[in-house]
């Protein structure tokens, strides 16, 4: 099946710094990728839809200047958490739909801890 | 806004028991997917149902999509400790966007 790789798996950073998370579709092209945030023991919350070659679409309440998304190629989307604060600590997950259509494949997730 | 209500939120059972997880909405979805997620990992797709009334079986797991494509259920027979995890239902909509239910955290005790 389709594989989505997310990197890094975990990262610790200091407050005020920026962190970039990569999401790659390894064996298929993804014109659209999705970024989610997940708090402990909760479900996934959609943050934004990443569109190849155009601006990302952010969900209500998600700061686009805080969470920068770039989808420069058909196999790579990046999420940059800018000026990170401890409240940004969370589990971030990306997904992409396989070429067949409806099935979504998820990356392994990135646990971000801001200290 | 499409919403998916998933119940129960938490379930703790003994090995060998049966259980059912429900996913309900007032909205119609083009597809309904079930995922299982373990701590520190991304969700893994279990099944996709697309036709109203569809039933799919995956070993001890039985998935059903409601006739009106607004609800779904996951039934696990003779649960095992290895079934422990977070189960998520997700409804498919426009642009391949998924709407996730709140999740059901299942713990199966040996």
PDB file of C-alpha atoms in Angstrom:
ATOM      1  CA  UNK A   1       0.000   0.000   0.000  1.00  0.00           C
ATOM      2  CA  UNK A   2       0.871   3.664  -0.181  1.00  0.00           C
ATOM      3  CA  UNK A   3       3.465   4.923   2.268  1.00  0.00           C
ATOM      4  CA  UNK A   4       3.700   8.327   3.866  1.00  0.00           C
ATOM      5  CA  UNK A   5       6.858   9.170   5.736  1.00  0.00           C
ATOM      6  CA  UNK A   6       7.017  11.908   8.345  1.00  0.00           C
ATOM      7  CA  UNK A   7      10.199  13.359   9.792  1.00  0.00           C
ATOM      8  CA  UNK A   8      11.308  13.862  12.481  1.00  0.00           C
ATOM      9  CA  UNK A   9       9.491  11.433  14.750  1.00  0.00           C
ATOM     10  CA  UNK A  10      10.125  13.617  17.732  1.00  0.00           C
ATOM     11  CA  UNK A  11      11.746  16.958  18.387  1.00  0.00           C
ATOM     12  CA  UNK A  12      12.486  19.096  21.410  1.00  0.00           C
ATOM     13  CA  UNK A  13      13.053  22.786  20.875  1.00  0.00           C
ATOM     14  CA  UNK A  14      13.402  25.938  22.917  1.00  0.00           C
ATOM     15  CA  UNK A  15      10.678  28.551  23.129  1.00  0.00           C
ATOM     16  CA  UNK A  16      10.958  31.109  20.377  1.00  0.00           C
ATOM     17  CA  UNK A  17      12.613  28.835  17.849  1.00  0.00           C
ATOM     18  CA  UNK A  18      11.043  27.381  14.712  1.00  0.00           C
ATOM     19  CA  UNK A  19      10.633  23.736  13.859  1.00  0.00           C
ATOM     20  CA  UNK A  20      10.068  22.188  10.435  1.00  0.00           C
ATOM     21  CA  UNK A  21       8.248  18.889   9.986  1.00  0.00           C
ATOM     22  CA  UNK A  22       8.371  17.053   6.659  1.00  0.00           C
ATOM     23  CA  UNK A  23       5.747  14.800   5.153  1.00  0.00           C
ATOM     24  CA  UNK A  24       6.642  12.729   2.098  1.00  0.00           C
ATOM     25  CA  UNK A  25       4.617  10.396  -0.059  1.00  0.00           C
ATOM     26  CA  UNK A  26       7.137   7.703  -0.927  1.00  0.00           C
ATOM     27  CA  UNK A  27       5.529   5.761  -3.745  1.00  0.00           C
ATOM     28  CA  UNK A  28       2.821   8.013  -5.088  1.00  0.00           C
ATOM     29  CA  UNK A  29       2.146  11.625  -5.937  1.00  0.00           C
ATOM     30  CA  UNK A  30      -0.075  13.615  -3.626  1.00  0.00           C
ATOM     31  CA  UNK A  31      -1.531  16.874  -4.849  1.00  0.00           C
ATOM     32  CA  UNK A  32      -3.182  17.277  -1.486  1.00  0.00           C
ATOM     33  CA  UNK A  33      -1.875  16.514   1.970  1.00  0.00           C
ATOM     34  CA  UNK A  34      -3.472  17.175   5.313  1.00  0.00           C
ATOM     35  CA  UNK A  35      -1.961  18.263   8.601  1.00  0.00           C
ATOM     36  CA  UNK A  36      -3.504  17.285  11.917  1.00  0.00           C
ATOM     37  CA  UNK A  37      -2.803  18.019  15.526  1.00  0.00           C
ATOM     38  CA  UNK A  38      -3.585  15.541  18.258  1.00  0.00           C
ATOM     39  CA  UNK A  39      -3.637  16.179  21.973  1.00  0.00           C
ATOM     40  CA  UNK A  40      -3.143  13.305  24.449  1.00  0.00           C
ATOM     41  CA  UNK A  41      -6.011  10.832  24.493  1.00  0.00           C
ATOM     42  CA  UNK A  42      -7.944  12.842  21.922  1.00  0.00           C
ATOM     43  CA  UNK A  43      -8.820  12.461  18.286  1.00  0.00           C
ATOM     44  CA  UNK A  44      -7.175  14.159  15.328  1.00  0.00           C
ATOM     45  CA  UNK A  45      -7.965  17.789  14.675  1.00  0.00           C
ATOM     46  CA  UNK A  46      -7.509  18.996  11.119  1.00  0.00           C
ATOM     47  CA  UNK A  47      -5.257  22.044  10.976  1.00  0.00           C
ATOM     48  CA  UNK A  48      -4.909  22.672   7.278  1.00  0.00           C
ATOM     49  CA  UNK A  49      -5.064  21.263   3.789  1.00  0.00           C
ATOM     50  CA  UNK A  50      -1.812  21.511   1.888  1.00  0.00           C
ATOM     51  CA  UNK A  51      -2.204  22.003  -1.862  1.00  0.00           C
ATOM     52  CA  UNK A  52       0.691  21.444  -4.240  1.00  0.00           C
ATOM     53  CA  UNK A  53       1.659  24.655  -5.981  1.00  0.00           C
ATOM     54  CA  UNK A  54      -0.811  26.870  -4.151  1.00  0.00           C
ATOM     55  CA  UNK A  55      -1.576  28.254  -0.720  1.00  0.00           C
ATOM     56  CA  UNK A  56      -2.694  25.996   2.059  1.00  0.00           C
ATOM     57  CA  UNK A  57      -6.254  26.129   3.335  1.00  0.00           C
ATOM     58  CA  UNK A  58      -6.381  26.588   7.093  1.00  0.00           C
ATOM     59  CA  UNK A  59      -9.164  25.505   9.403  1.00  0.00           C
ATOM     60  CA  UNK A  60     -10.880  28.076  11.553  1.00  0.00           C
ATOM     61  CA  UNK A  61      -8.808  29.045  14.556  1.00  0.00           C
ATOM     62  CA  UNK A  62      -5.481  27.900  13.114  1.00  0.00           C
ATOM     63  CA  UNK A  63      -2.990  30.748  12.669  1.00  0.00           C
ATOM     64  CA  UNK A  64      -1.503  30.603   9.187  1.00  0.00           C
ATOM     65  CA  UNK A  65       1.439  32.781  10.193  1.00  0.00           C
ATOM     66  CA  UNK A  66       2.171  30.487  13.104  1.00  0.00           C
ATOM     67  CA  UNK A  67       1.918  27.230  11.193  1.00  0.00           C
ATOM     68  CA  UNK A  68       3.541  27.746   7.803  1.00  0.00           C
ATOM     69  CA  UNK A  69       2.784  25.111   5.196  1.00  0.00           C
ATOM     70  CA  UNK A  70       4.691  24.638   1.984  1.00  0.00           C
ATOM     71  CA  UNK A  71       3.824  22.026  -0.646  1.00  0.00           C
ATOM     72  CA  UNK A  72       6.448  22.638  -3.275  1.00  0.00           C
ATOM     73  CA  UNK A  73       6.361  19.238  -4.949  1.00  0.00           C
ATOM     74  CA  UNK A  74       3.940  16.385  -5.497  1.00  0.00           C
ATOM     75  CA  UNK A  75       5.684  14.284  -2.858  1.00  0.00           C
ATOM     76  CA  UNK A  76       6.591  16.733  -0.129  1.00  0.00           C
ATOM     77  CA  UNK A  77       4.708  19.018   2.231  1.00  0.00           C
ATOM     78  CA  UNK A  78       6.308  20.795   5.174  1.00  0.00           C
ATOM     79  CA  UNK A  79       4.817  22.295   8.309  1.00  0.00           C
ATOM     80  CA  UNK A  80       6.890  24.897  10.113  1.00  0.00           C
ATOM     81  CA  UNK A  81       5.900  25.869  13.621  1.00  0.00           C
ATOM     82  CA  UNK A  82       7.252  29.385  13.990  1.00  0.00           C
ATOM     83  CA  UNK A  83       8.243  31.010  17.267  1.00  0.00           C
ATOM     84  CA  UNK A  84       7.221  27.897  19.127  1.00  0.00           C
ATOM     85  CA  UNK A  85       5.773  28.104  22.617  1.00  0.00           C
ATOM     86  CA  UNK A  86       5.126  25.356  25.179  1.00  0.00           C
ATOM     87  CA  UNK A  87       1.421  25.351  24.269  1.00  0.00           C
ATOM     88  CA  UNK A  88       2.430  24.267  20.753  1.00  0.00           C
ATOM     89  CA  UNK A  89       3.692  21.005  22.210  1.00  0.00           C
ATOM     90  CA  UNK A  90       1.611  18.280  20.627  1.00  0.00           C
ATOM     91  CA  UNK A  91       1.570  15.332  18.264  1.00  0.00           C
ATOM     92  CA  UNK A  92       1.446  16.473  14.642  1.00  0.00           C
ATOM     93  CA  UNK A  93       0.364  14.045  11.915  1.00  0.00           C
ATOM     94  CA  UNK A  94       0.181  14.381   8.160  1.00  0.00           C
ATOM     95  CA  UNK A  95      -1.789  12.345   5.680  1.00  0.00           C
ATOM     96  CA  UNK A  96      -2.132  11.968   1.947  1.00  0.00           C
ATOM     97  CA  UNK A  97      -4.617  10.156  -0.210  1.00  0.00           C
ATOM     98  CA  UNK A  98      -3.390   7.390  -2.434  1.00  0.00           C
ATOM     99  CA  UNK A  99      -3.871   7.631  -6.137  1.00  0.00           C
ATOM    100  CA  UNK A 100      -6.900   5.349  -5.888  1.00  0.00           C
ATOM    101  CA  UNK A 101      -8.837   8.116  -4.183  1.00  0.00           C
ATOM    102  CA  UNK A 102     -10.603   7.880  -0.886  1.00  0.00           C
ATOM    103  CA  UNK A 103      -8.143   6.071   1.338  1.00  0.00           C
ATOM    104  CA  UNK A 104      -5.918   8.258   3.473  1.00  0.00           C
ATOM    105  CA  UNK A 105      -2.483   7.139   4.564  1.00  0.00           C
ATOM    106  CA  UNK A 106      -0.878   8.686   7.584  1.00  0.00           C
ATOM    107  CA  UNK A 107       2.655   9.507   8.509  1.00  0.00           C
ATOM    108  CA  UNK A 108       4.119   8.194  11.729  1.00  0.00           C
ATOM    109  CA  UNK A 109       3.527  11.480  13.482  1.00  0.00           C
ATOM    110  CA  UNK A 110       5.892  13.993  15.074  1.00  0.00           C
ATOM    111  CA  UNK A 111       5.904  14.631  18.778  1.00  0.00           C
ATOM    112  CA  UNK A 112       6.915  18.219  19.371  1.00  0.00           C
ATOM    113  CA  UNK A 113       7.961  19.346  22.821  1.00  0.00           C
ATOM    114  CA  UNK A 114       8.704  23.009  23.363  1.00  0.00           C
ATOM    115  CA  UNK A 115      10.648  23.804  26.506  1.00  0.00           C
TER     116      UNK A 115
ATOM    117  CA  UNK B   1     -19.918  21.489   9.286  1.00  0.00           C
ATOM    118  CA  UNK B   2     -20.025  17.725   9.302  1.00  0.00           C
ATOM    119  CA  UNK B   3     -19.689  16.118  12.720  1.00  0.00           C
ATOM    120  CA  UNK B   4     -19.128  12.523  13.718  1.00  0.00           C
ATOM    121  CA  UNK B   5     -20.127  11.369  17.183  1.00  0.00           C
ATOM    122  CA  UNK B   6     -18.218   8.321  18.297  1.00  0.00           C
ATOM    123  CA  UNK B   7     -19.177   6.222  21.292  1.00  0.00           C
ATOM    124  CA  UNK B   8     -18.166   5.044  23.738  1.00  0.00           C
ATOM    125  CA  UNK B   9     -15.186   7.282  24.380  1.00  0.00           C
ATOM    126  CA  UNK B  10     -13.511   4.707  26.558  1.00  0.00           C
ATOM    127  CA  UNK B  11     -14.016   0.983  26.958  1.00  0.00           C
ATOM    128  CA  UNK B  12     -12.247  -1.429  29.271  1.00  0.00           C
ATOM    129  CA  UNK B  13     -13.106  -5.096  28.900  1.00  0.00           C
ATOM    130  CA  UNK B  14     -11.760  -8.540  29.670  1.00  0.00           C
ATOM    131  CA  UNK B  15     -10.139 -10.742  27.062  1.00  0.00           C
ATOM    132  CA  UNK B  16     -12.725 -12.802  25.223  1.00  0.00           C
ATOM    133  CA  UNK B  17     -15.567 -10.292  25.490  1.00  0.00           C
ATOM    134  CA  UNK B  18     -17.334  -8.752  22.532  1.00  0.00           C
ATOM    135  CA  UNK B  19     -17.739  -5.026  21.953  1.00  0.00           C
ATOM    136  CA  UNK B  20     -19.259  -2.553  19.531  1.00  0.00           C
ATOM    137  CA  UNK B  21     -18.136   0.972  18.739  1.00  0.00           C
ATOM    138  CA  UNK B  22     -20.559   3.377  17.120  1.00  0.00           C
ATOM    139  CA  UNK B  23     -20.043   6.317  14.829  1.00  0.00           C
ATOM    140  CA  UNK B  24     -23.051   8.554  14.135  1.00  0.00           C
ATOM    141  CA  UNK B  25     -23.703  11.706  12.176  1.00  0.00           C
ATOM    142  CA  UNK B  26     -26.564  13.749  10.823  1.00  0.00           C
ATOM    143  CA  UNK B  27     -24.577  14.181   7.620  1.00  0.00           C
ATOM    144  CA  UNK B  28     -24.157  11.818   4.695  1.00  0.00           C
ATOM    145  CA  UNK B  29     -20.622  10.736   3.894  1.00  0.00           C
ATOM    146  CA  UNK B  30     -19.283   9.419   0.606  1.00  0.00           C
ATOM    147  CA  UNK B  31     -17.199   6.903   2.520  1.00  0.00           C
ATOM    148  CA  UNK B  32     -16.484   5.858   6.068  1.00  0.00           C
ATOM    149  CA  UNK B  33     -13.113   4.718   7.242  1.00  0.00           C
ATOM    150  CA  UNK B  34     -11.999   3.060  10.452  1.00  0.00           C
ATOM    151  CA  UNK B  35      -8.505   3.459  11.821  1.00  0.00           C
ATOM    152  CA  UNK B  36      -6.586   2.058  14.732  1.00  0.00           C
ATOM    153  CA  UNK B  37      -3.875   4.105  16.366  1.00  0.00           C
ATOM    154  CA  UNK B  38      -1.258   3.090  18.896  1.00  0.00           C
ATOM    155  CA  UNK B  39       0.506   5.602  21.164  1.00  0.00           C
ATOM    156  CA  UNK B  40       3.151   7.634  19.391  1.00  0.00           C
ATOM    157  CA  UNK B  41       2.198   6.410  15.938  1.00  0.00           C
ATOM    158  CA  UNK B  42      -0.005   7.541  13.114  1.00  0.00           C
ATOM    159  CA  UNK B  43      -3.423   5.941  12.497  1.00  0.00           C
ATOM    160  CA  UNK B  44      -3.469   2.772  10.436  1.00  0.00           C
ATOM    161  CA  UNK B  45      -6.371   2.151   8.104  1.00  0.00           C
ATOM    162  CA  UNK B  46      -8.488  -0.897   8.962  1.00  0.00           C
ATOM    163  CA  UNK B  47     -11.270  -0.648   6.406  1.00  0.00           C
ATOM    164  CA  UNK B  48     -13.154   1.652   4.065  1.00  0.00           C
ATOM    165  CA  UNK B  49     -16.873   1.275   3.435  1.00  0.00           C
ATOM    166  CA  UNK B  50     -18.563   3.193   0.656  1.00  0.00           C
ATOM    167  CA  UNK B  51     -21.955   1.615  -0.002  1.00  0.00           C
ATOM    168  CA  UNK B  52     -24.988   2.073   2.254  1.00  0.00           C
ATOM    169  CA  UNK B  53     -25.688  -1.166   4.124  1.00  0.00           C
ATOM    170  CA  UNK B  54     -22.242  -2.535   3.355  1.00  0.00           C
ATOM    171  CA  UNK B  55     -20.728  -5.027   5.775  1.00  0.00           C
ATOM    172  CA  UNK B  56     -17.041  -5.916   5.781  1.00  0.00           C
ATOM    173  CA  UNK B  57     -15.247  -8.437   7.916  1.00  0.00           C
ATOM    174  CA  UNK B  58     -11.606  -8.418   8.883  1.00  0.00           C
ATOM    175  CA  UNK B  59     -10.914 -11.528  10.983  1.00  0.00           C
ATOM    176  CA  UNK B  60     -12.662 -10.801  14.304  1.00  0.00           C
ATOM    177  CA  UNK B  61     -13.677  -7.285  13.272  1.00  0.00           C
ATOM    178  CA  UNK B  62     -16.980  -6.573  11.527  1.00  0.00           C
ATOM    179  CA  UNK B  63     -17.662  -3.153  10.047  1.00  0.00           C
ATOM    180  CA  UNK B  64     -21.066  -1.925   8.921  1.00  0.00           C
ATOM    181  CA  UNK B  65     -22.081   1.213   7.048  1.00  0.00           C
ATOM    182  CA  UNK B  66     -25.602   2.431   7.661  1.00  0.00           C
ATOM    183  CA  UNK B  67     -28.133   2.322   4.842  1.00  0.00           C
ATOM    184  CA  UNK B  68     -28.269   6.123   4.728  1.00  0.00           C
ATOM    185  CA  UNK B  69     -24.462   6.428   4.931  1.00  0.00           C
ATOM    186  CA  UNK B  70     -24.725   8.517   8.079  1.00  0.00           C
ATOM    187  CA  UNK B  71     -23.537   6.001  10.631  1.00  0.00           C
ATOM    188  CA  UNK B  72     -21.235   3.043  11.052  1.00  0.00           C
ATOM    189  CA  UNK B  73     -20.322   0.447  13.623  1.00  0.00           C
ATOM    190  CA  UNK B  74     -17.307  -1.656  14.455  1.00  0.00           C
ATOM    191  CA  UNK B  75     -17.893  -4.939  16.249  1.00  0.00           C
ATOM    192  CA  UNK B  76     -15.019  -6.927  17.726  1.00  0.00           C
ATOM    193  CA  UNK B  77     -15.596 -10.550  18.648  1.00  0.00           C
ATOM    194  CA  UNK B  78     -13.575 -12.244  21.384  1.00  0.00           C
ATOM    195  CA  UNK B  79     -11.365  -9.244  22.029  1.00  0.00           C
ATOM    196  CA  UNK B  80      -7.679  -9.838  22.709  1.00  0.00           C
ATOM    197  CA  UNK B  81      -5.093  -7.682  24.492  1.00  0.00           C
ATOM    198  CA  UNK B  82      -3.572  -6.974  21.105  1.00  0.00           C
ATOM    199  CA  UNK B  83      -6.743  -5.130  20.144  1.00  0.00           C
ATOM    200  CA  UNK B  84      -5.955  -2.425  22.680  1.00  0.00           C
ATOM    201  CA  UNK B  85      -5.656   0.991  21.081  1.00  0.00           C
ATOM    202  CA  UNK B  86      -7.473   4.091  19.902  1.00  0.00           C
ATOM    203  CA  UNK B  87     -10.116   3.408  17.265  1.00  0.00           C
ATOM    204  CA  UNK B  88     -11.081   6.284  15.023  1.00  0.00           C
ATOM    205  CA  UNK B  89     -13.866   6.559  12.504  1.00  0.00           C
ATOM    206  CA  UNK B  90     -13.582   9.125   9.743  1.00  0.00           C
ATOM    207  CA  UNK B  91     -16.116  10.272   7.174  1.00  0.00           C
ATOM    208  CA  UNK B  92     -14.985  11.107   3.681  1.00  0.00           C
ATOM    209  CA  UNK B  93     -16.137  14.311   2.071  1.00  0.00           C
ATOM    210  CA  UNK B  94     -15.286  16.728  -0.688  1.00  0.00           C
ATOM    211  CA  UNK B  95     -11.674  16.996  -1.750  1.00  0.00           C
ATOM    212  CA  UNK B  96     -10.719  13.797   0.083  1.00  0.00           C
ATOM    213  CA  UNK B  97     -11.116  15.648   3.362  1.00  0.00           C
ATOM    214  CA  UNK B  98     -11.780  13.449   6.376  1.00  0.00           C
ATOM    215  CA  UNK B  99     -13.923  14.296   9.363  1.00  0.00           C
ATOM    216  CA  UNK B 100     -12.824  12.328  12.399  1.00  0.00           C
ATOM    217  CA  UNK B 101     -14.912  11.082  15.253  1.00  0.00           C
ATOM    218  CA  UNK B 102     -13.725  11.693  18.790  1.00  0.00           C
ATOM    219  CA  UNK B 103     -12.151   8.263  19.063  1.00  0.00           C
ATOM    220  CA  UNK B 104     -12.728   5.235  21.277  1.00  0.00           C
ATOM    221  CA  UNK B 105      -9.959   4.194  23.566  1.00  0.00           C
ATOM    222  CA  UNK B 106     -10.146   0.415  24.011  1.00  0.00           C
ATOM    223  CA  UNK B 107      -8.319  -1.499  26.679  1.00  0.00           C
ATOM    224  CA  UNK B 108      -8.512  -5.288  26.701  1.00  0.00           C
ATOM    225  CA  UNK B 109      -7.280  -6.854  29.904  1.00  0.00           C
ATOM    226  CA  UNK B 110      -5.794 -10.361  29.864  1.00  0.00           C
TER     227      UNK B 110
END
